[in-house]
XYZ file of N, CA and C in Angstrom:
396
model
N 53.340 -11.162 123.871
C 52.171 -11.681 124.395
C 50.998 -10.760 124.455
N 51.308 -9.503 124.806
C 50.169 -8.573 124.695
C 49.774 -8.165 123.279
N 50.593 -8.394 122.281
C 50.016 -8.069 120.889
C 49.021 -9.210 120.672
N 49.389 -10.358 120.923
C 48.669 -11.600 120.594
C 47.237 -11.387 121.431
N 47.144 -10.911 122.515
C 45.866 -10.659 123.133
C 45.011 -9.456 122.622
N 45.791 -8.433 121.940
C 45.170 -7.362 121.412
C 44.378 -7.811 120.147
N 45.181 -8.612 119.174
C 44.501 -9.132 118.054
C 43.301 -10.025 118.444
N 43.591 -11.000 119.438
C 42.521 -11.794 119.835
C 41.293 -11.059 120.227
N 41.472 -10.013 121.033
C 40.335 -9.051 121.449
C 39.712 -8.513 120.221
N 40.338 -8.007 119.393
C 39.928 -7.326 118.079
C 39.108 -8.293 117.305
N 39.645 -9.598 117.062
C 38.812 -10.486 116.407
C 37.653 -10.993 117.154
N 37.607 -10.942 118.400
C 36.373 -11.505 119.218
C 35.360 -10.327 119.042
N 35.711 -9.194 119.267
C 34.857 -7.922 118.984
C 34.225 -7.940 117.655
N 35.059 -8.162 116.724
C 34.629 -8.122 115.241
C 33.446 -9.237 115.112
N 33.868 -10.506 115.565
C 32.983 -11.480 115.433
C 31.569 -11.331 116.180
N 31.577 -10.871 117.372
C 30.463 -10.401 118.081
C 29.545 -9.460 117.394
N 30.262 -8.456 116.861
C 29.629 -7.374 116.154
C 28.901 -7.899 114.821
N 29.608 -8.831 114.147
C 29.079 -9.523 112.906
C 27.916 -10.280 113.211
N 28.085 -11.092 114.249
C 27.064 -12.039 114.736
C 25.668 -11.242 115.153
N 25.869 -10.116 115.853
C 24.789 -9.268 116.285
C 24.141 -8.672 115.065
N 24.766 -8.232 114.225
C 24.354 -7.609 112.903
C 23.561 -8.598 112.140
N 24.187 -9.874 112.033
C 23.490 -10.955 111.309
C 22.211 -11.209 112.001
N 22.073 -11.321 113.284
C 20.854 -11.574 114.113
C 19.888 -10.525 113.847
N 20.415 -9.302 113.901
C 19.340 -8.103 113.663
C 18.888 -8.131 112.202
N 19.688 -8.465 111.303
C 19.031 -8.473 109.865
C 18.023 -9.669 109.761
N 18.332 -10.689 110.473
C 17.426 -12.009 110.487
C 16.106 -11.511 111.080
N 16.310 -10.807 112.237
C 14.999 -10.372 112.919
C 14.266 -9.490 112.233
N 14.791 -8.569 111.456
C 14.073 -7.623 110.553
C 13.513 -8.520 109.440
N 14.031 -9.389 108.808
C 13.569 -10.274 107.847
C 12.288 -10.999 108.424
N 12.406 -11.537 109.551
C 11.513 -12.456 110.106
C 10.198 -11.548 110.581
N 10.454 -10.302 110.888
C 9.367 -9.510 111.311
C 8.530 -9.001 109.979
N 9.334 -8.655 108.866
C 8.763 -8.495 107.684
C 7.836 -9.508 107.161
N 8.453 -10.604 107.219
C 7.706 -11.876 106.768
C 6.453 -12.073 107.561
N 6.463 -11.826 108.812
C 5.234 -12.007 109.759
C 4.243 -11.003 109.430
N 4.567 -9.805 109.231
C 3.872 -8.670 108.696
C 3.063 -9.083 107.523
N 3.724 -9.491 106.428
C 3.261 -9.879 105.179
C 2.253 -11.003 105.243
N 2.709 -12.098 106.125
C 1.803 -13.192 106.234
C 0.491 -12.858 107.013
N 0.657 -11.889 107.884
C -0.580 -11.468 108.781
C -1.552 -10.850 107.857
N -1.087 -9.914 106.901
C -2.083 -9.136 106.081
C -2.385 -9.797 104.856
N -1.712 -10.576 104.282
C -1.872 -11.031 102.993
C -3.188 -11.874 102.821
N -3.622 -12.859 103.656
C -4.760 -13.498 103.659
C -5.147 -13.531 105.049
N -6.536 -12.958 105.337
C -7.160 -12.989 106.468
C -8.330 -13.490 106.526
N -8.645 -14.627 107.379
C -9.999 -15.236 107.323
C -10.950 -14.678 108.223
N -12.069 -14.396 107.817
C -13.147 -13.770 108.642
C -14.295 -14.788 108.712
N -14.491 -15.406 109.807
C -15.621 -16.427 109.889
C -15.418 -17.615 109.118
N -16.388 -18.360 108.737
C -16.360 -19.450 107.950
C -16.285 -19.359 106.539
N -16.947 -18.223 105.906
C -17.200 -18.139 104.589
C -16.756 -16.761 103.987
N -15.911 -16.017 104.615
C -15.323 -14.751 104.170
C -13.892 -14.828 104.384
N -13.213 -14.339 103.249
C -11.734 -14.211 103.403
C -11.272 -12.935 102.835
N -10.284 -12.158 103.397
C -9.814 -11.011 102.898
C -8.428 -11.175 102.372
N -8.193 -10.808 101.041
C -6.987 -10.921 100.475
C -6.480 -9.433 99.959
N -5.172 -9.288 100.023
C -4.621 -7.976 99.691
C -3.631 -8.142 98.631
N -3.684 -7.097 97.736
C -2.670 -7.189 96.603
C -1.431 -6.663 97.175
N -0.257 -6.915 96.336
C 0.985 -6.468 96.820
C 1.129 -4.967 97.103
N 0.694 -4.213 96.149
C 0.620 -2.803 96.313
C -0.134 -2.318 97.500
N -1.207 -2.922 97.700
C -2.106 -2.539 98.978
C -1.376 -2.895 100.188
N -0.664 -3.999 100.318
C 0.214 -4.249 101.504
C 1.238 -3.305 101.592
N 1.943 -3.033 100.656
C 3.079 -2.020 100.744
C 2.542 -0.753 101.232
N 1.409 -0.208 100.653
C 0.960 1.101 101.169
C 0.502 1.033 102.620
N -0.209 -0.191 103.018
C -0.706 -0.157 104.357
C 0.419 -0.301 105.278
N 1.550 -0.863 105.066
C 2.657 -1.114 106.181
C 3.439 0.244 106.168
N 3.480 1.065 105.128
C 4.224 2.409 104.996
C 3.396 3.355 105.980
N 2.135 3.255 106.216
C 1.291 4.113 106.948
C 1.579 4.160 108.566
N 1.319 5.089 109.176
C 1.425 5.182 110.636
C 0.454 4.205 111.252
N 0.660 3.940 112.527
C -0.193 2.885 113.255
C -1.669 3.313 113.257
N -1.943 4.576 113.651
C -3.216 4.980 113.731
C -4.087 4.888 112.423
N -3.472 5.356 111.386
C -4.084 5.201 110.045
C -4.229 3.731 109.633
N -3.280 2.891 110.058
C -3.501 1.385 109.733
C -4.762 1.048 110.523
N -4.883 1.330 111.668
C -5.959 0.867 112.472
C -7.264 1.294 111.791
N -7.432 2.628 111.470
C -8.630 3.194 110.807
C -8.943 2.470 109.667
N -7.915 2.100 108.719
C -8.229 1.335 107.470
C -8.515 0.038 107.760
N -7.916 -0.762 108.765
C -8.222 -2.116 109.114
C -9.718 -2.196 109.595
N -9.995 -1.214 110.433
C -11.471 -1.108 110.869
C -12.368 -0.968 109.705
N -12.100 -0.074 108.893
C -12.915 0.136 107.742
C -13.037 -1.056 106.846
N -12.026 -1.849 106.550
C -12.092 -3.083 105.760
C -12.787 -4.205 106.568
N -12.609 -4.182 107.898
C -13.604 -5.141 108.597
C -15.014 -4.855 108.391
N -15.467 -3.517 108.276
C -16.700 -3.208 107.882
C -17.312 -3.738 106.648
N -16.461 -4.004 105.753
C -16.875 -4.538 104.387
C -17.153 -6.090 104.478
N -16.712 -6.792 105.669
C -17.243 -8.079 105.784
C -18.646 -8.233 106.268
N -19.279 -7.323 106.624
C -20.682 -7.284 107.138
C -21.621 -7.346 105.902
N -22.934 -7.848 106.276
C -23.945 -7.850 105.306
C -25.000 -6.896 105.810
N -25.272 -5.878 105.132
C -24.582 -5.090 104.007
C -23.351 -4.359 104.668
N -22.322 -4.244 103.730
C -21.120 -3.434 104.020
C -21.295 -2.221 104.761
N -20.511 -1.886 105.592
C -20.575 -0.613 106.465
C -19.600 0.279 105.911
N -19.849 1.615 105.719
C -18.723 2.512 105.333
C -19.416 3.380 104.199
N -18.454 4.415 103.715
C -18.812 5.205 102.720
C -18.394 4.574 101.285
N -19.222 3.762 100.846
C -18.990 2.928 99.602
C -19.664 3.496 98.312
N -18.868 3.352 97.431
C -19.496 3.796 95.994
C -18.995 2.799 95.001
N -19.889 2.503 94.026
C -19.627 1.603 92.840
C -18.750 2.527 92.016
N -17.495 1.862 91.429
C -16.680 2.649 90.479
C -17.251 2.405 89.178
N -17.229 3.604 88.366
C -17.567 3.637 87.066
C -16.375 3.047 86.050
N -16.696 2.431 85.225
C -15.671 1.947 84.128
C -15.078 0.697 84.539
N -15.045 0.251 85.795
C -14.438 -1.046 86.308
C -15.453 -1.813 86.752
N -15.674 -3.008 86.243
C -16.811 -3.812 86.575
C -16.525 -4.491 87.954
N -17.694 -4.489 88.759
C -17.761 -4.969 89.933
C -16.732 -4.495 91.016
N -16.090 -3.349 90.916
C -15.145 -2.740 91.857
C -15.788 -1.549 92.657
N -15.546 -1.489 93.865
C -16.153 -0.541 94.814
C -14.880 0.386 95.250
N -15.301 1.429 95.885
C -14.320 2.234 96.658
C -14.811 2.518 98.048
N -14.074 2.441 99.102
C -14.301 2.656 100.432
C -13.530 4.056 100.733
N -14.245 5.001 101.328
C -13.516 6.284 101.677
C -13.228 6.245 103.162
N -11.963 6.364 103.632
C -11.629 6.615 104.969
C -10.907 7.714 105.086
N -11.363 9.003 105.436
C -10.721 10.192 105.505
C -10.276 10.526 104.066
N -8.720 10.800 104.083
C -8.204 11.191 102.757
C -7.838 10.071 102.065
N -7.997 8.673 102.519
C -7.490 7.536 101.871
C -8.748 6.767 101.191
N -8.426 6.155 100.088
C -9.375 5.414 99.344
C -8.985 3.908 99.157
N -9.954 2.835 99.384
C -9.574 1.641 99.268
C -10.474 0.995 98.135
N -9.737 0.452 97.014
C -10.428 0.001 95.854
C -10.444 -1.468 96.142
N -11.691 -2.038 95.969
C -11.767 -3.494 96.254
C -12.969 -4.212 95.406
N -12.937 -5.409 95.303
C -13.950 -6.265 94.666
C -14.321 -7.522 95.429
N -15.411 -8.065 95.287
C -15.837 -9.259 95.849
C -15.661 -10.295 94.629
N -15.246 -11.649 95.132
C -15.155 -12.733 94.189
C -15.673 -14.064 95.163
N -15.824 -15.131 94.304
C -16.284 -16.320 95.006
C -15.353 -17.429 94.648
N -14.839 -18.172 95.550
C -14.032 -19.328 95.334
C -14.530 -20.601 96.217
N -15.013 -21.509 95.362
C -15.717 -22.613 95.884
C -16.995 -22.130 96.585
N -17.238 -22.077 97.922
C -18.437 -21.665 98.554
C -18.027 -20.530 99.560
N -16.683 -20.006 99.516
C -16.149 -18.948 100.278
C -16.269 -17.690 99.510
N -16.715 -16.686 99.959
C -16.730 -15.334 99.514
C -15.343 -14.696 99.707
N -14.717 -13.960 98.740
C -13.402 -13.384 99.014
C -13.433 -11.987 98.809
N -13.061 -11.090 99.731
C -12.933 -9.598 99.567
C -11.452 -9.334 99.127
N -11.380 -8.916 97.901
C -9.911 -8.618 97.496
C -9.668 -7.074 97.411
N -8.675 -6.743 98.170
C -8.352 -5.270 98.301
C -7.332 -5.032 97.201
N -7.637 -4.310 96.235
C -6.755 -4.007 94.930
C -5.870 -2.918 95.347
N -6.322 -1.815 95.812
C -5.547 -0.637 95.982
C -5.724 0.157 97.207
N -4.810 0.704 98.014
C -4.932 1.602 99.119
C -4.091 2.858 98.737
N -4.588 4.056 98.902
C -3.896 5.244 98.613
C -4.631 6.270 98.962
N -4.121 7.578 98.679
C -4.689 8.874 99.098
C -5.633 9.068 97.860
N -6.468 9.968 97.951
C -7.552 10.197 97.211
C -7.107 10.715 95.686
N -6.064 11.383 95.659
C -5.616 11.879 94.444
C -4.727 10.789 93.595
N -4.129 9.902 94.278
C -3.246 8.992 93.584
C -3.878 7.615 93.368
N -4.942 7.241 94.048
C -5.528 5.952 93.912
C -6.129 5.667 92.618
N -6.804 6.558 92.001
C -7.539 6.536 90.751
C -6.745 6.374 89.486
N -5.434 6.790 89.718
C -4.624 6.924 88.495
C -4.282 5.594 87.825
């Protein structure tokens, strides 16, 4: 009888561990999806929308929280008329600009869809890597 209880105990522990691991993986997937959905398309007001490329989202998520906040604050400044920040027109690329935030550069451009203006963030990266 004690051997039966021992196996039952082991099976129960294994099942609980597997269930906890499955829930943990599901929570991580859910968290990743929420982060992606939060950053991918962001509406600002009635006629401005911010969209991020996949590469820009990956880079932004990898950065520490303080740097993420600085970059988000800088991108929010691009929604003002006229845009706020250290902005320059890029040579060789039509209608693309760069925003400097410390050692990071944000490459972006504006487009229009219907009556809504779209700010599309192409790349986010350190100053040496973003232009390659």
